PDB file of C-alpha atoms in Angstrom:
ATOM      1  CA  UNK A   1     -80.974 168.276 168.040  1.00  0.00           C
ATOM      2  CA  UNK A   2     -83.863 170.756 168.138  1.00  0.00           C
ATOM      3  CA  UNK A   3     -84.197 170.570 164.344  1.00  0.00           C
ATOM      4  CA  UNK A   4     -84.435 166.777 164.431  1.00  0.00           C
ATOM      5  CA  UNK A   5     -87.019 166.895 167.231  1.00  0.00           C
ATOM      6  CA  UNK A   6     -89.066 169.318 165.119  1.00  0.00           C
ATOM      7  CA  UNK A   7     -88.868 166.950 162.147  1.00  0.00           C
ATOM      8  CA  UNK A   8     -90.037 164.055 164.348  1.00  0.00           C
ATOM      9  CA  UNK A   9     -92.956 166.145 165.679  1.00  0.00           C
ATOM     10  CA  UNK A  10     -93.929 166.993 162.083  1.00  0.00           C
ATOM     11  CA  UNK A  11     -93.639 163.293 161.190  1.00  0.00           C
ATOM     12  CA  UNK A  12     -96.038 162.342 164.015  1.00  0.00           C
ATOM     13  CA  UNK A  13     -98.409 165.138 162.916  1.00  0.00           C
ATOM     14  CA  UNK A  14     -98.731 163.603 159.431  1.00  0.00           C
ATOM     15  CA  UNK A  15    -100.289 160.507 161.009  1.00  0.00           C
ATOM     16  CA  UNK A  16    -102.917 162.730 162.640  1.00  0.00           C
ATOM     17  CA  UNK A  17    -103.710 164.779 159.523  1.00  0.00           C
ATOM     18  CA  UNK A  18    -107.018 163.471 158.169  1.00  0.00           C
ATOM     19  CA  UNK A  19    -107.302 165.887 155.248  1.00  0.00           C
ATOM     20  CA  UNK A  20    -105.628 164.028 152.381  1.00  0.00           C
ATOM     21  CA  UNK A  21    -104.544 167.168 150.489  1.00  0.00           C
ATOM     22  CA  UNK A  22    -102.976 168.766 153.579  1.00  0.00           C
ATOM     23  CA  UNK A  23    -101.325 165.475 154.518  1.00  0.00           C
ATOM     24  CA  UNK A  24     -99.886 165.061 151.017  1.00  0.00           C
ATOM     25  CA  UNK A  25     -98.507 168.608 151.080  1.00  0.00           C
ATOM     26  CA  UNK A  26     -96.953 168.052 154.508  1.00  0.00           C
ATOM     27  CA  UNK A  27     -95.373 164.782 153.373  1.00  0.00           C
ATOM     28  CA  UNK A  28     -93.877 166.365 150.246  1.00  0.00           C
ATOM     29  CA  UNK A  29     -92.320 169.096 152.429  1.00  0.00           C
ATOM     30  CA  UNK A  30     -91.060 166.650 155.067  1.00  0.00           C
ATOM     31  CA  UNK A  31     -89.719 163.757 152.965  1.00  0.00           C
ATOM     32  CA  UNK A  32     -87.166 163.521 150.162  1.00  0.00           C
ATOM     33  CA  UNK A  33     -88.359 162.574 146.682  1.00  0.00           C
ATOM     34  CA  UNK A  34     -86.795 159.099 146.947  1.00  0.00           C
ATOM     35  CA  UNK A  35     -88.179 158.366 150.431  1.00  0.00           C
ATOM     36  CA  UNK A  36     -89.118 154.959 151.768  1.00  0.00           C
ATOM     37  CA  UNK A  37     -91.266 153.866 154.705  1.00  0.00           C
ATOM     38  CA  UNK A  38     -90.975 150.296 155.981  1.00  0.00           C
ATOM     39  CA  UNK A  39     -92.707 148.655 158.929  1.00  0.00           C
ATOM     40  CA  UNK A  40     -94.119 145.157 159.535  1.00  0.00           C
ATOM     41  CA  UNK A  41     -97.309 146.041 157.617  1.00  0.00           C
ATOM     42  CA  UNK A  42     -96.034 147.957 154.589  1.00  0.00           C
ATOM     43  CA  UNK A  43     -93.090 148.857 152.397  1.00  0.00           C
ATOM     44  CA  UNK A  44     -93.921 152.152 150.680  1.00  0.00           C
ATOM     45  CA  UNK A  45     -91.856 154.265 148.330  1.00  0.00           C
ATOM     46  CA  UNK A  46     -92.697 157.910 147.735  1.00  0.00           C
ATOM     47  CA  UNK A  47     -94.957 160.337 149.543  1.00  0.00           C
ATOM     48  CA  UNK A  48     -98.064 159.290 147.615  1.00  0.00           C
ATOM     49  CA  UNK A  49     -97.734 155.696 148.804  1.00  0.00           C
ATOM     50  CA  UNK A  50     -96.952 156.822 152.354  1.00  0.00           C
ATOM     51  CA  UNK A  51    -100.018 159.090 152.380  1.00  0.00           C
ATOM     52  CA  UNK A  52    -102.170 156.193 151.168  1.00  0.00           C
ATOM     53  CA  UNK A  53    -100.828 153.996 153.943  1.00  0.00           C
ATOM     54  CA  UNK A  54    -101.555 156.656 156.582  1.00  0.00           C
ATOM     55  CA  UNK A  55    -105.079 157.094 155.187  1.00  0.00           C
ATOM     56  CA  UNK A  56    -105.615 153.343 155.489  1.00  0.00           C
ATOM     57  CA  UNK A  57    -104.428 153.351 159.104  1.00  0.00           C
ATOM     58  CA  UNK A  58    -106.832 156.196 159.873  1.00  0.00           C
ATOM     59  CA  UNK A  59    -109.762 154.269 158.335  1.00  0.00           C
ATOM     60  CA  UNK A  60    -108.901 151.113 160.252  1.00  0.00           C
ATOM     61  CA  UNK A  61    -108.425 152.911 163.580  1.00  0.00           C
ATOM     62  CA  UNK A  62    -110.905 155.791 163.415  1.00  0.00           C
ATOM     63  CA  UNK A  63    -110.315 158.515 165.985  1.00  0.00           C
ATOM     64  CA  UNK A  64    -106.899 157.240 167.055  1.00  0.00           C
ATOM     65  CA  UNK A  65    -104.301 159.919 167.756  1.00  0.00           C
ATOM     66  CA  UNK A  66    -100.550 159.425 167.443  1.00  0.00           C
ATOM     67  CA  UNK A  67     -98.247 160.996 170.042  1.00  0.00           C
ATOM     68  CA  UNK A  68     -94.550 161.017 170.733  1.00  0.00           C
ATOM     69  CA  UNK A  69     -94.001 158.816 173.809  1.00  0.00           C
ATOM     70  CA  UNK A  70     -90.696 160.016 175.146  1.00  0.00           C
ATOM     71  CA  UNK A  71     -87.516 161.752 174.100  1.00  0.00           C
ATOM     72  CA  UNK A  72     -86.017 161.677 170.632  1.00  0.00           C
ATOM     73  CA  UNK A  73     -82.561 160.100 170.586  1.00  0.00           C
ATOM     74  CA  UNK A  74     -80.567 161.439 167.646  1.00  0.00           C
ATOM     75  CA  UNK A  75     -77.093 161.713 166.238  1.00  0.00           C
ATOM     76  CA  UNK A  76     -75.729 162.573 162.852  1.00  0.00           C
ATOM     77  CA  UNK A  77     -78.665 162.323 160.432  1.00  0.00           C
ATOM     78  CA  UNK A  78     -80.750 159.721 162.231  1.00  0.00           C
ATOM     79  CA  UNK A  79     -83.174 159.596 165.116  1.00  0.00           C
ATOM     80  CA  UNK A  80     -85.063 156.957 167.062  1.00  0.00           C
ATOM     81  CA  UNK A  81     -88.176 157.424 169.136  1.00  0.00           C
ATOM     82  CA  UNK A  82     -91.201 155.656 170.578  1.00  0.00           C
ATOM     83  CA  UNK A  83     -94.767 156.651 169.744  1.00  0.00           C
ATOM     84  CA  UNK A  84     -98.219 155.722 170.986  1.00  0.00           C
ATOM     85  CA  UNK A  85    -101.491 155.513 169.087  1.00  0.00           C
ATOM     86  CA  UNK A  86    -104.705 155.571 171.075  1.00  0.00           C
ATOM     87  CA  UNK A  87    -107.998 157.253 171.712  1.00  0.00           C
ATOM     88  CA  UNK A  88    -107.771 160.804 173.055  1.00  0.00           C
ATOM     89  CA  UNK A  89    -107.996 160.676 176.851  1.00  0.00           C
ATOM     90  CA  UNK A  90    -107.639 156.895 176.861  1.00  0.00           C
ATOM     91  CA  UNK A  91    -105.912 155.099 179.712  1.00  0.00           C
ATOM     92  CA  UNK A  92    -103.424 153.232 177.551  1.00  0.00           C
ATOM     93  CA  UNK A  93    -102.425 153.208 173.898  1.00  0.00           C
ATOM     94  CA  UNK A  94    -103.839 150.715 171.421  1.00  0.00           C
ATOM     95  CA  UNK A  95    -100.529 150.542 169.565  1.00  0.00           C
ATOM     96  CA  UNK A  96     -96.970 151.255 170.671  1.00  0.00           C
ATOM     97  CA  UNK A  97     -94.285 151.662 168.054  1.00  0.00           C
ATOM     98  CA  UNK A  98     -90.616 152.459 167.715  1.00  0.00           C
ATOM     99  CA  UNK A  99     -89.322 154.243 164.618  1.00  0.00           C
ATOM    100  CA  UNK A 100     -85.969 155.220 163.221  1.00  0.00           C
ATOM    101  CA  UNK A 101     -85.805 158.048 160.701  1.00  0.00           C
ATOM    102  CA  UNK A 102     -82.830 158.698 158.466  1.00  0.00           C
ATOM    103  CA  UNK A 103     -82.463 162.244 157.179  1.00  0.00           C
ATOM    104  CA  UNK A 104     -80.896 163.781 154.105  1.00  0.00           C
ATOM    105  CA  UNK A 105     -80.498 167.555 153.907  1.00  0.00           C
ATOM    106  CA  UNK A 106     -82.969 168.113 156.737  1.00  0.00           C
ATOM    107  CA  UNK A 107     -85.696 165.897 155.273  1.00  0.00           C
ATOM    108  CA  UNK A 108     -86.745 162.306 155.936  1.00  0.00           C
ATOM    109  CA  UNK A 109     -85.224 159.872 153.453  1.00  0.00           C
ATOM    110  CA  UNK A 110     -86.121 156.631 155.215  1.00  0.00           C
ATOM    111  CA  UNK A 111     -88.370 155.408 158.027  1.00  0.00           C
ATOM    112  CA  UNK A 112     -87.799 152.038 159.655  1.00  0.00           C
ATOM    113  CA  UNK A 113     -90.763 151.208 161.864  1.00  0.00           C
ATOM    114  CA  UNK A 114     -91.325 148.547 164.482  1.00  0.00           C
ATOM    115  CA  UNK A 115     -94.507 147.633 166.344  1.00  0.00           C
ATOM    116  CA  UNK A 116     -93.974 146.867 170.018  1.00  0.00           C
ATOM    117  CA  UNK A 117     -97.627 146.333 170.969  1.00  0.00           C
ATOM    118  CA  UNK A 118    -100.699 145.908 168.763  1.00  0.00           C
ATOM    119  CA  UNK A 119    -104.361 145.099 169.405  1.00  0.00           C
ATOM    120  CA  UNK A 120    -105.117 141.395 169.678  1.00  0.00           C
TER     121      UNK A 120
END
């Protein structure tokens, strides 16, 4: 379980990494080569596409920080967790999401994302 929690923390950290080269390196280390990321806003295949999506989110919501918002629930090679995205020190998050990651050999193969609350 500790290994999966570490992977989830690293996953959240990629959304906070604003340096594109460092983010791309982190994604290549964290994800499998055939990875996919799907949420209501995007269906991306490969770390390059995922990095581009994250960069777009950062441009749209400048200064927003992603945090894990509770425990990671995991079994076998999958985990689910809730995250928040908001301004540092803010009273409440701008976005609340729920993700499921599927692992293969200790790396993320698939992300299935859901948005619970978004700005109006």
